């Protein structure tokens, strides 16, 4: 036991740990020295000078301790909040630009599923609001995609936690957003459903290649799904380190058993620990 | 795990329905038994203690007096329920509308809510004579007073209910660029429905109080008028009959709102 641990530690340094900063101008999502604090407590920063570019069609995760401001980061990218300093540009536009309304999908930690609507009607909700502005939703295809065939007429409260998560995913994917924001969508699930929903997300990503921002405190799922894992410090969240996940795509949950996966997980774990120590020092 | 699909006929379906019915019959039976026991006890107490009818009449006497002027009693109750119903509808529409405005513009709420709280603090009995002077002796003054009683509880329930929408649902509306009207109809009102219905229920009983109070202050018919006349004549049995009629009317209104509510909210599985 001791022996193998030593051997692992002795291996060459973790994969790549550079930042994506150099490509900021060309990036699809550009976070330029972005800071955020809530109105009323301007001296308490939630996010501090985040500078990051995210390329189109990549899957990136933000890993950090609970309450560090990960969700706030997603809400900023979604245009629900506005940065206090710096700016966010997505595909050349501000997040609040009306053109972005049908290009961003958000999967919430607690799914927004309306109990008075059937599963199908919940998937159709966004297109009812977007009207003619978004592509036509094929609710049935979305439900098939997330494995809810046969449950179209069930109400959300009749579904299990895992099914609710997948339904919420279908709701966000329905209008084919280019940018998908996932706010700990698996956090309320048990281990088995988590793996199932994870592999569902993986399949959909490999298939349609949207740009995905995932927020999580779980290193394992971040590494499995992502091209880049960005490690955040405790509040105020700063970008501590960006780690490239060098694993071939298409991936499946079988990747859990590979050496590359184990290396990446270790690198991210170390970075998370460092981030915590550094935050204590300052 | 998933629950059985809605409307599926399980092999137990028939006996389950039978069980539900037998439960209902048993509950109904218990209710009737309670009524019989109360009435019998009342009757016995009046007889044994020798209480004079002008103080506390026996149930049989009340029934006889009520039956003797049955059509009059029924038409008075109908008038009162009409006034109450119209006032209830008007008060609820007005209260709910202002609730929508308040929930959307919290600054307006902060500026004007104190006036409504102050008005609510004035006893309705004290304002009744004024309402009669302004709106006359007819049906209109009763409708106005019933509406006044219903207005505030409905306003509060609606405003609170519309504030209950989960933040995530509002976020989703923002991301999709929903208009305030879309957000209101697609998520905010549906999420507020349980509160709105509880407002409708409470006010349905209150509206009868409002109508009767207005009738007591000045009317030519209705249950309140009947109560006034009976009290002048010390016709205690008729007084009882009128009070019981008003109570039954209130219960009927309340139960009908409850039935509509059950229908509306049953599809949510709660």
Coordinates of C-alpha atoms in Angstrom, one line a residue:
Chain A
X1 CA 0.0 0.0 0.0
X2 CA 2.7 2.4 1.2
X3 CA 4.9 1.2 -1.6
X4 CA 2.5 1.9 -4.4
X5 CA 1.7 5.3 -3.0
X6 CA 5.4 6.2 -3.1
X7 CA 5.7 4.9 -6.6
X8 CA 2.8 7.0 -7.8
X9 CA 4.3 10.1 -6.2
X10 CA 7.6 9.5 -7.9
X11 CA 6.1 9.6 -11.3
X12 CA 6.9 12.6 -13.6
X13 CA 4.9 15.8 -12.8
X14 CA 1.2 15.9 -13.7
X15 CA 0.2 16.4 -17.4
X16 CA 0.0 19.9 -18.7
X17 CA -0.6 22.7 -16.2
X18 CA -0.5 25.8 -18.3
X19 CA -3.2 28.4 -18.6
X20 CA -5.3 29.0 -21.7
X21 CA -4.7 32.7 -21.3
X22 CA -2.6 33.0 -24.5
X23 CA -5.6 32.3 -26.7
X24 CA -7.9 34.7 -25.0
X25 CA -8.5 36.9 -28.0
X26 CA -9.5 33.9 -30.2
X27 CA -11.5 32.2 -27.6
X28 CA -15.3 31.6 -27.8
X29 CA -15.9 32.6 -24.2
X30 CA -13.6 35.4 -23.0
X31 CA -13.5 36.2 -19.3
X32 CA -11.3 39.3 -19.0
X33 CA -10.0 40.1 -15.5
X34 CA -13.5 39.6 -14.2
X35 CA -14.4 40.2 -10.6
X36 CA -17.7 40.1 -8.9
X37 CA -19.1 41.1 -5.5
X38 CA -22.7 41.3 -4.5
X39 CA -24.3 44.7 -4.3
X40 CA -24.3 45.8 -0.6
X41 CA -21.0 44.1 0.3
X42 CA -18.6 45.5 -2.3
X43 CA -15.6 44.7 -0.1
X44 CA -16.4 41.0 0.0
X45 CA -15.4 39.7 -3.4
X46 CA -16.9 36.5 -4.6
X47 CA -14.7 36.2 -7.7
X48 CA -11.4 37.9 -8.1
X49 CA -9.7 38.8 -11.4
X50 CA -10.6 35.8 -13.4
X51 CA -8.9 35.8 -16.8
X52 CA -9.7 32.8 -19.0
X53 CA -10.5 31.9 -22.6
X54 CA -12.6 28.9 -23.5
X55 CA -12.5 27.6 -27.0
X56 CA -15.6 26.6 -29.0
X57 CA -16.5 23.0 -28.7
X58 CA -14.5 22.3 -25.6
X59 CA -15.7 20.9 -22.3
X60 CA -14.3 22.7 -19.3
X61 CA -14.9 22.2 -15.6
X62 CA -14.5 24.5 -12.7
X63 CA -13.5 22.6 -9.5
X64 CA -13.3 24.3 -6.1
X65 CA -14.6 24.0 -2.6
X66 CA -18.3 24.4 -1.9
X67 CA -19.4 28.0 -1.6
X68 CA -16.3 29.4 -3.4
X69 CA -18.3 31.1 -6.1
X70 CA -18.5 28.5 -8.8
X71 CA -22.2 29.0 -9.3
X72 CA -21.8 32.7 -9.4
X73 CA -19.3 32.2 -12.2
X74 CA -21.9 30.3 -14.2
X75 CA -24.6 32.9 -13.5
X76 CA -22.3 35.6 -14.8
X77 CA -21.6 33.7 -18.0
X78 CA -25.4 33.1 -18.3
X79 CA -26.0 36.9 -18.0
X80 CA -28.1 36.6 -14.9
X81 CA -25.5 38.6 -13.0
X82 CA -23.1 41.2 -14.4
X83 CA -19.4 41.4 -13.4
X84 CA -18.4 44.2 -11.1
X85 CA -15.1 44.6 -12.9
X86 CA -13.8 43.3 -16.1
X87 CA -16.0 41.8 -18.8
X88 CA -17.4 38.7 -20.4
X89 CA -17.7 38.3 -24.1
X90 CA -19.2 35.2 -25.7
X91 CA -18.8 34.9 -29.4
X92 CA -18.3 38.6 -29.7
X93 CA -21.4 39.5 -27.7
X94 CA -22.3 40.3 -24.1
X95 CA -24.0 37.5 -22.2
X96 CA -27.2 39.7 -21.9
X97 CA -27.4 40.3 -25.6
X98 CA -30.9 39.1 -26.8
X99 CA -29.1 37.1 -29.5
X100 CA -27.7 34.9 -26.8
X101 CA -31.1 33.9 -25.3
X102 CA -31.5 30.7 -27.4
X103 CA -27.7 30.0 -27.5
X104 CA -27.2 29.3 -23.9
X105 CA -28.6 26.4 -22.0
X106 CA -28.4 26.1 -18.2
X107 CA -28.9 23.0 -16.1
X108 CA -29.5 23.9 -12.5
X109 CA -28.4 22.1 -9.4
X110 CA -32.1 21.9 -8.5
X111 CA -33.8 21.2 -11.8
X112 CA -36.5 23.6 -12.9
X113 CA -39.2 21.1 -13.6
X114 CA -42.7 22.2 -13.4
X115 CA -44.9 19.6 -11.6
X116 CA -48.0 20.7 -13.4
X117 CA -46.5 19.8 -16.8
X118 CA -45.7 16.4 -18.2
X119 CA -42.1 15.5 -19.0
X120 CA -42.7 16.4 -22.7
X121 CA -44.3 19.7 -21.8
X122 CA -41.3 20.5 -19.6
X123 CA -38.9 20.0 -22.5
X124 CA -41.2 22.2 -24.6
X125 CA -41.2 25.1 -22.0
X126 CA -38.1 27.0 -23.4
X127 CA -39.4 27.0 -26.9
X128 CA -42.8 28.3 -25.7
X129 CA -41.0 31.2 -24.3
X130 CA -38.5 31.7 -27.2
X131 CA -41.3 31.4 -29.7
X132 CA -40.0 31.7 -33.2
X133 CA -36.6 32.9 -32.1
X134 CA -35.2 29.4 -31.6
X135 CA -35.0 26.2 -33.7
X136 CA -38.1 23.9 -33.4
X137 CA -37.7 21.5 -30.5
X138 CA -38.4 17.9 -31.1
X139 CA -39.3 17.0 -27.6
X140 CA -39.6 13.4 -28.3
X141 CA -36.1 13.2 -29.8
X142 CA -34.7 15.0 -26.7
X143 CA -36.4 12.5 -24.4
X144 CA -35.1 9.6 -26.5
X145 CA -31.7 11.1 -26.3
X146 CA -31.6 11.2 -22.5
X147 CA -33.2 7.8 -22.2
X148 CA -36.7 8.8 -21.1
X149 CA -38.6 7.1 -23.9
X150 CA -41.9 5.9 -22.5
X151 CA -42.0 8.6 -19.7
X152 CA -43.2 11.4 -21.9
X153 CA -46.5 11.8 -20.1
X154 CA -45.2 11.4 -16.6
X155 CA -45.0 14.4 -14.3
X156 CA -41.6 15.3 -12.8
X157 CA -42.7 14.3 -9.3
X158 CA -43.3 10.8 -10.6
X159 CA -39.7 10.4 -11.8
X160 CA -36.6 9.3 -9.8
X161 CA -33.8 11.8 -9.1
X162 CA -31.7 10.5 -12.0
X163 CA -34.6 10.7 -14.4
X164 CA -35.3 14.3 -13.2
X165 CA -31.7 15.2 -13.9
X166 CA -31.8 13.7 -17.4
X167 CA -35.2 15.5 -18.0
X168 CA -33.6 18.8 -17.0
X169 CA -30.8 18.0 -19.4
X170 CA -33.3 17.4 -22.2
X171 CA -35.0 20.7 -21.3
X172 CA -31.7 22.6 -21.7
X173 CA -30.6 20.8 -24.9
X174 CA -34.0 21.1 -26.5
X175 CA -33.3 24.3 -28.4
X176 CA -29.8 23.2 -29.3
X177 CA -27.8 25.7 -27.4
X178 CA -24.1 26.3 -28.5
X179 CA -23.1 27.0 -24.9
X180 CA -24.2 24.6 -22.1
X181 CA -23.8 25.6 -18.5
X182 CA -24.0 22.8 -15.9
X183 CA -24.3 23.7 -12.3
X184 CA -23.5 20.6 -10.3
X185 CA -26.2 18.7 -12.1
X186 CA -25.1 15.4 -10.5
X187 CA -24.7 16.5 -6.9
X188 CA -28.1 15.3 -5.7
X189 CA -27.8 11.8 -7.3
X190 CA -26.7 8.6 -5.8
X191 CA -23.5 7.0 -7.2
X192 CA -25.2 4.7 -9.7
X193 CA -27.4 7.4 -11.2
X194 CA -24.5 9.8 -11.2
X195 CA -22.5 7.5 -13.4
X196 CA -25.4 6.9 -15.7
X197 CA -26.2 10.6 -16.2
X198 CA -22.4 11.3 -16.5
X199 CA -22.2 8.9 -19.4
X200 CA -25.3 10.4 -20.9
X201 CA -23.7 13.9 -20.8
X202 CA -20.5 12.5 -22.3
X203 CA -22.4 10.9 -25.2
X204 CA -24.3 14.0 -25.9
X205 CA -21.2 16.1 -25.8
X206 CA -19.2 13.8 -28.2
X207 CA -22.2 13.8 -30.5
X208 CA -23.1 17.5 -30.7
X209 CA -20.0 19.3 -29.5
X210 CA -21.5 22.3 -27.7
X211 CA -19.2 24.3 -25.5
X212 CA -19.8 23.1 -22.0
X213 CA -18.9 24.8 -18.7
X214 CA -19.4 22.4 -15.8
X215 CA -19.2 23.4 -12.2
X216 CA -18.6 20.7 -9.6
X217 CA -16.7 19.9 -6.5
X218 CA -16.1 16.3 -7.7
X219 CA -12.7 15.8 -9.2
X220 CA -13.5 12.4 -10.8
X221 CA -16.4 13.6 -12.9
X222 CA -14.6 16.8 -13.9
X223 CA -11.6 14.8 -15.2
X224 CA -13.8 12.2 -17.0
X225 CA -15.8 14.8 -18.9
X226 CA -13.5 17.7 -19.5
X227 CA -10.8 18.9 -21.9
X228 CA -9.6 21.4 -19.2
X229 CA -10.1 21.4 -15.5
X230 CA -9.8 24.8 -13.9
X231 CA -9.1 24.7 -10.2
X232 CA -10.5 27.7 -8.2
X233 CA -9.3 28.8 -4.8
X234 CA -11.7 29.2 -1.8
X235 CA -13.7 32.5 -1.8
X236 CA -12.8 34.9 -3.2
X237 CA -12.4 32.5 -6.1
X238 CA -9.3 33.0 -8.2
X239 CA -8.1 30.8 -11.0
X240 CA -5.4 28.7 -9.3
X241 CA -4.4 26.3 -12.0
X242 CA -5.7 25.0 -15.3
X243 CA -5.0 21.3 -16.1
X244 CA -5.4 19.9 -19.5
X245 CA -7.0 16.4 -19.6
X246 CA -5.0 14.4 -22.2
X247 CA -7.4 11.6 -22.8
X248 CA -8.6 10.6 -26.3
X249 CA -12.2 11.2 -27.3
X250 CA -14.7 9.7 -27.7
X251 CA -14.6 8.7 -24.1
X252 CA -16.8 6.5 -22.1
X253 CA -17.0 5.7 -18.4
X254 CA -14.5 2.9 -19.2
X255 CA -11.9 5.8 -19.1
X256 CA -12.2 5.6 -15.3
X257 CA -9.9 2.6 -15.4
X258 CA -7.0 4.2 -17.5
X259 CA -3.7 5.4 -16.2
X260 CA -4.1 8.8 -18.0
X261 CA -7.3 9.3 -16.0
X262 CA -5.6 8.4 -12.7
X263 CA -2.7 10.8 -13.5
X264 CA -5.1 13.7 -14.2
X265 CA -7.1 13.1 -11.1
X266 CA -4.0 13.1 -9.1
X267 CA -2.8 16.4 -10.7
X268 CA -6.2 18.0 -10.0
X269 CA -6.3 16.8 -6.4
X270 CA -2.8 18.3 -5.8
X271 CA -3.9 21.6 -7.4
X272 CA -7.0 21.7 -5.2
X273 CA -4.9 21.1 -2.1
X274 CA -2.4 23.8 -3.1
X275 CA -5.3 26.2 -3.8
X276 CA -6.6 25.6 -0.3
X277 CA -3.1 26.1 1.4
X278 CA -2.4 29.2 -0.6
X279 CA -5.7 30.7 0.4
X280 CA -4.9 30.1 4.0
X281 CA -1.6 31.8 3.7
X282 CA -3.0 35.0 2.2
Chain B
X1 CA -38.2 4.8 -8.0
X2 CA -41.0 5.7 -10.4
X3 CA -44.5 5.6 -9.4
X4 CA -47.2 3.8 -11.4
X5 CA -48.2 5.8 -14.5
X6 CA -51.3 7.9 -14.1
X7 CA -54.6 6.2 -15.0
X8 CA -53.1 2.8 -15.1
X9 CA -55.4 0.1 -14.0
X10 CA -53.6 -2.1 -11.5
X11 CA -55.2 -5.4 -10.6
X12 CA -56.0 -3.8 -7.3
X13 CA -57.7 -0.8 -9.0
X14 CA -61.3 -2.0 -8.4
X15 CA -60.9 -2.9 -4.8
X16 CA -58.9 0.3 -4.1
X17 CA -61.8 2.3 -5.4
X18 CA -64.1 0.3 -3.2
X19 CA -61.9 1.0 -0.3
X20 CA -61.9 4.7 -1.0
X21 CA -65.7 4.7 -1.2
X22 CA -66.2 2.7 2.0
X23 CA -63.8 5.1 3.7
X24 CA -65.9 8.0 2.5
X25 CA -69.1 6.4 3.6
X26 CA -67.6 5.7 7.0
X27 CA -66.5 9.3 7.4
X28 CA -69.9 10.6 6.2
X29 CA -71.6 8.3 8.7
X30 CA -69.4 9.6 11.5
X31 CA -70.2 13.2 10.6
X32 CA -74.0 12.4 10.6
X33 CA -73.6 10.6 13.9
X34 CA -71.9 13.7 15.4
X35 CA -74.7 16.0 14.1
X36 CA -77.4 13.7 15.6
X37 CA -75.6 13.6 18.9
X38 CA -75.2 17.3 19.2
X39 CA -78.8 18.0 18.2
X40 CA -80.1 15.3 20.6
X41 CA -77.9 16.6 23.5
X42 CA -79.1 20.2 22.8
X43 CA -82.7 19.1 22.8
X44 CA -82.3 17.1 26.0
X45 CA -80.5 20.0 27.7
X46 CA -83.2 22.5 26.8
X47 CA -85.9 20.1 28.1
X48 CA -84.2 19.0 31.2
X49 CA -83.0 22.4 32.3
X50 CA -86.3 24.0 31.3
X51 CA -84.6 26.9 29.3
X52 CA -87.3 29.2 27.9
X53 CA -87.5 29.3 24.1
X54 CA -86.7 33.1 23.9
X55 CA -83.3 32.4 25.5
X56 CA -82.4 29.1 23.8
X57 CA -85.0 27.3 21.7
X58 CA -85.0 23.6 21.2
X59 CA -83.9 22.4 17.7
X60 CA -87.4 21.2 16.9
X61 CA -88.8 24.7 17.4
X62 CA -86.2 26.3 15.3
X63 CA -87.0 23.9 12.5
X64 CA -90.7 24.5 12.8
X65 CA -90.2 28.3 12.7
X66 CA -87.8 28.0 9.8
X67 CA -90.2 25.8 7.9
X68 CA -93.2 28.1 8.5
X69 CA -91.3 30.9 6.6
X70 CA -89.2 28.6 4.4
X71 CA -89.5 30.5 1.2
X72 CA -88.7 33.8 2.9
X73 CA -85.6 32.3 4.6
X74 CA -84.3 30.7 1.4
X75 CA -84.8 33.9 -0.6
X76 CA -83.0 36.0 2.0
X77 CA -80.2 33.5 2.1
X78 CA -80.0 33.6 -1.7
X79 CA -79.8 37.4 -1.7
X80 CA -77.0 37.4 0.9
X81 CA -75.1 34.8 -0.9
X82 CA -75.5 36.7 -4.2
X83 CA -74.1 39.9 -2.5
X84 CA -71.3 37.9 -0.8
X85 CA -70.4 36.1 -4.1
X86 CA -70.3 39.3 -6.1
X87 CA -68.3 41.1 -3.4
X88 CA -66.0 38.1 -3.1
X89 CA -65.3 38.0 -6.9
X90 CA -64.7 41.8 -7.0
X91 CA -62.6 41.9 -3.9
X92 CA -60.5 38.9 -5.0
X93 CA -59.9 40.3 -8.5
X94 CA -58.9 43.7 -7.1
X95 CA -56.7 42.1 -4.3
X96 CA -55.0 39.7 -6.7
X97 CA -54.4 42.4 -9.3
X98 CA -52.8 44.7 -6.7
X99 CA -50.8 41.6 -5.4
X100 CA -49.4 41.2 -8.9
X101 CA -48.4 44.8 -9.1
X102 CA -46.9 44.7 -5.6
X103 CA -44.9 41.5 -6.3
X104 CA -43.5 43.0 -9.5
X105 CA -42.7 46.5 -8.1
X106 CA -41.6 46.0 -4.5
X107 CA -41.1 49.7 -4.2
X108 CA -44.7 50.4 -4.9
X109 CA -45.5 47.8 -2.2
X110 CA -43.3 49.5 0.3
X111 CA -44.8 52.9 -0.5
X112 CA -48.5 51.9 -0.4
X113 CA -48.8 48.7 1.7
X114 CA -49.0 50.7 5.0
X115 CA -52.3 52.3 3.9
X116 CA -53.9 49.0 3.2
X117 CA -52.7 47.6 6.5
X118 CA -54.2 50.7 8.3
X119 CA -57.5 50.3 6.4
X120 CA -57.5 46.6 7.4
X121 CA -57.1 47.6 11.0
X122 CA -60.4 49.6 11.0
X123 CA -63.3 47.3 12.1
X124 CA -65.6 46.5 9.2
X125 CA -68.6 47.2 11.4
X126 CA -67.4 50.8 11.9
X127 CA -67.2 51.4 8.1
X128 CA -70.5 49.8 7.3
X129 CA -72.7 52.9 8.0
X130 CA -70.4 55.0 5.8
X131 CA -70.7 52.5 3.0
X132 CA -74.5 52.5 3.3
X133 CA -74.5 56.3 3.0
X134 CA -72.2 56.3 0.0
X135 CA -73.7 53.4 -1.9
X136 CA -77.3 53.3 -0.7
X137 CA -79.6 50.8 0.9
X138 CA -79.6 48.3 -2.0
X139 CA -77.4 45.5 -3.1
X140 CA -74.4 47.6 -4.2
X141 CA -73.4 48.7 -0.6
X142 CA -73.4 45.0 0.4
X143 CA -71.3 44.0 -2.5
X144 CA -68.8 46.8 -1.8
X145 CA -68.5 45.9 1.9
X146 CA -68.0 42.2 1.1
X147 CA -65.4 43.2 -1.4
X148 CA -63.6 45.3 1.2
X149 CA -63.5 42.4 3.6
X150 CA -62.0 40.1 0.9
X151 CA -59.6 42.6 -0.6
X152 CA -56.8 42.6 1.9
X153 CA -56.4 38.8 2.6
X154 CA -56.4 38.2 -1.1
X155 CA -53.8 40.9 -1.6
X156 CA -51.5 39.4 1.0
X157 CA -51.9 35.8 -0.2
X158 CA -51.3 36.8 -3.8
X159 CA -48.3 39.0 -3.1
X160 CA -46.7 36.4 -0.8
X161 CA -47.5 33.5 -3.2
X162 CA -45.9 35.4 -6.2
X163 CA -42.8 35.8 -4.1
X164 CA -42.4 32.1 -3.7
X165 CA -41.1 31.3 -7.2
X166 CA -37.8 29.4 -6.9
X167 CA -34.8 31.5 -7.9
X168 CA -33.8 28.9 -10.5
X169 CA -37.1 29.2 -12.3
X170 CA -36.6 33.0 -12.4
X171 CA -33.1 32.4 -13.7
X172 CA -34.3 30.2 -16.4
X173 CA -36.8 32.8 -17.5
X174 CA -34.0 35.4 -17.5
X175 CA -31.7 33.2 -19.6
X176 CA -34.5 32.6 -22.1
X177 CA -35.2 36.3 -22.3
X178 CA -38.8 35.8 -21.1
X179 CA -41.0 38.9 -20.9
X180 CA -42.4 39.8 -17.4
X181 CA -45.8 38.6 -18.7
X182 CA -44.4 35.3 -19.9
X183 CA -42.6 34.8 -16.6
X184 CA -45.9 35.6 -14.7
X185 CA -48.1 33.2 -16.6
X186 CA -45.6 30.3 -17.2
X187 CA -44.0 30.1 -13.7
X188 CA -44.9 32.7 -11.2
X189 CA -48.7 32.3 -11.1
X190 CA -48.5 28.5 -11.2
X191 CA -46.1 28.5 -8.3
X192 CA -48.3 30.9 -6.4
X193 CA -51.5 28.9 -7.0
X194 CA -51.6 27.1 -3.6
X195 CA -51.4 30.6 -1.9
X196 CA -53.9 32.1 -4.3
X197 CA -56.4 29.3 -3.5
X198 CA -55.9 29.6 0.2
X199 CA -56.7 33.3 -0.2
X200 CA -59.8 32.4 -2.2
X201 CA -60.9 30.0 0.4
X202 CA -60.5 32.3 3.4
X203 CA -62.2 35.1 1.7
X204 CA -65.2 33.0 0.6
X205 CA -66.2 32.7 4.2
X206 CA -65.3 36.3 5.0
X207 CA -67.5 37.6 2.2
X208 CA -70.6 36.3 3.9
X209 CA -69.6 38.2 7.1
X210 CA -69.1 41.4 5.0
X211 CA -72.5 41.1 3.4
X212 CA -74.4 40.3 6.6
X213 CA -72.7 43.2 8.4
X214 CA -73.7 45.6 5.6
X215 CA -77.3 44.3 5.8
X216 CA -77.3 44.9 9.6
X217 CA -76.3 48.5 8.9
X218 CA -79.2 49.1 6.5
X219 CA -81.1 46.8 4.2
X220 CA -84.6 45.7 3.2
X221 CA -83.9 42.1 2.8
X222 CA -81.2 39.4 3.2
X223 CA -80.1 37.3 6.2
X224 CA -78.8 40.3 8.0
X225 CA -82.1 42.1 7.7
X226 CA -83.9 39.0 8.9
X227 CA -81.6 38.8 11.9
X228 CA -82.3 42.5 12.7
X229 CA -86.1 42.0 12.5
X230 CA -86.0 38.8 14.5
X231 CA -83.9 40.5 17.3
X232 CA -86.4 43.5 17.5
X233 CA -89.2 40.9 17.9
X234 CA -87.2 38.8 20.3
X235 CA -88.0 36.0 17.9
X236 CA -85.1 33.8 19.1
X237 CA -86.0 30.7 17.1
X238 CA -86.0 32.8 13.8
X239 CA -82.7 34.4 14.9
X240 CA -81.2 30.9 15.3
X241 CA -82.6 29.8 12.0
X242 CA -81.1 32.9 10.2
X243 CA -77.7 32.4 11.9
X244 CA -77.6 28.7 11.0
X245 CA -78.6 29.6 7.4
X246 CA -75.8 32.1 7.1
X247 CA -73.3 29.6 8.5
X248 CA -74.5 26.9 6.1
X249 CA -74.1 29.4 3.2
X250 CA -70.6 30.2 4.2
X251 CA -69.7 26.5 4.5
X252 CA -71.2 25.9 1.0
X253 CA -69.1 28.7 -0.5
X254 CA -65.9 27.4 1.3
X255 CA -66.5 23.9 0.2
X256 CA -67.1 24.8 -3.4
X257 CA -63.7 26.7 -3.5
X258 CA -62.1 23.7 -1.9
X259 CA -63.5 21.4 -4.5
X260 CA -62.2 23.6 -7.4
X261 CA -58.8 23.8 -5.7
X262 CA -58.6 20.0 -5.3
X263 CA -59.3 19.7 -9.0
X264 CA -56.7 22.2 -10.0
X265 CA -53.9 21.1 -7.7
X266 CA -54.5 17.3 -7.8
X267 CA -52.4 17.1 -10.9
X268 CA -49.3 18.2 -9.0
X269 CA -49.3 15.1 -6.8
X270 CA -49.6 17.1 -3.6

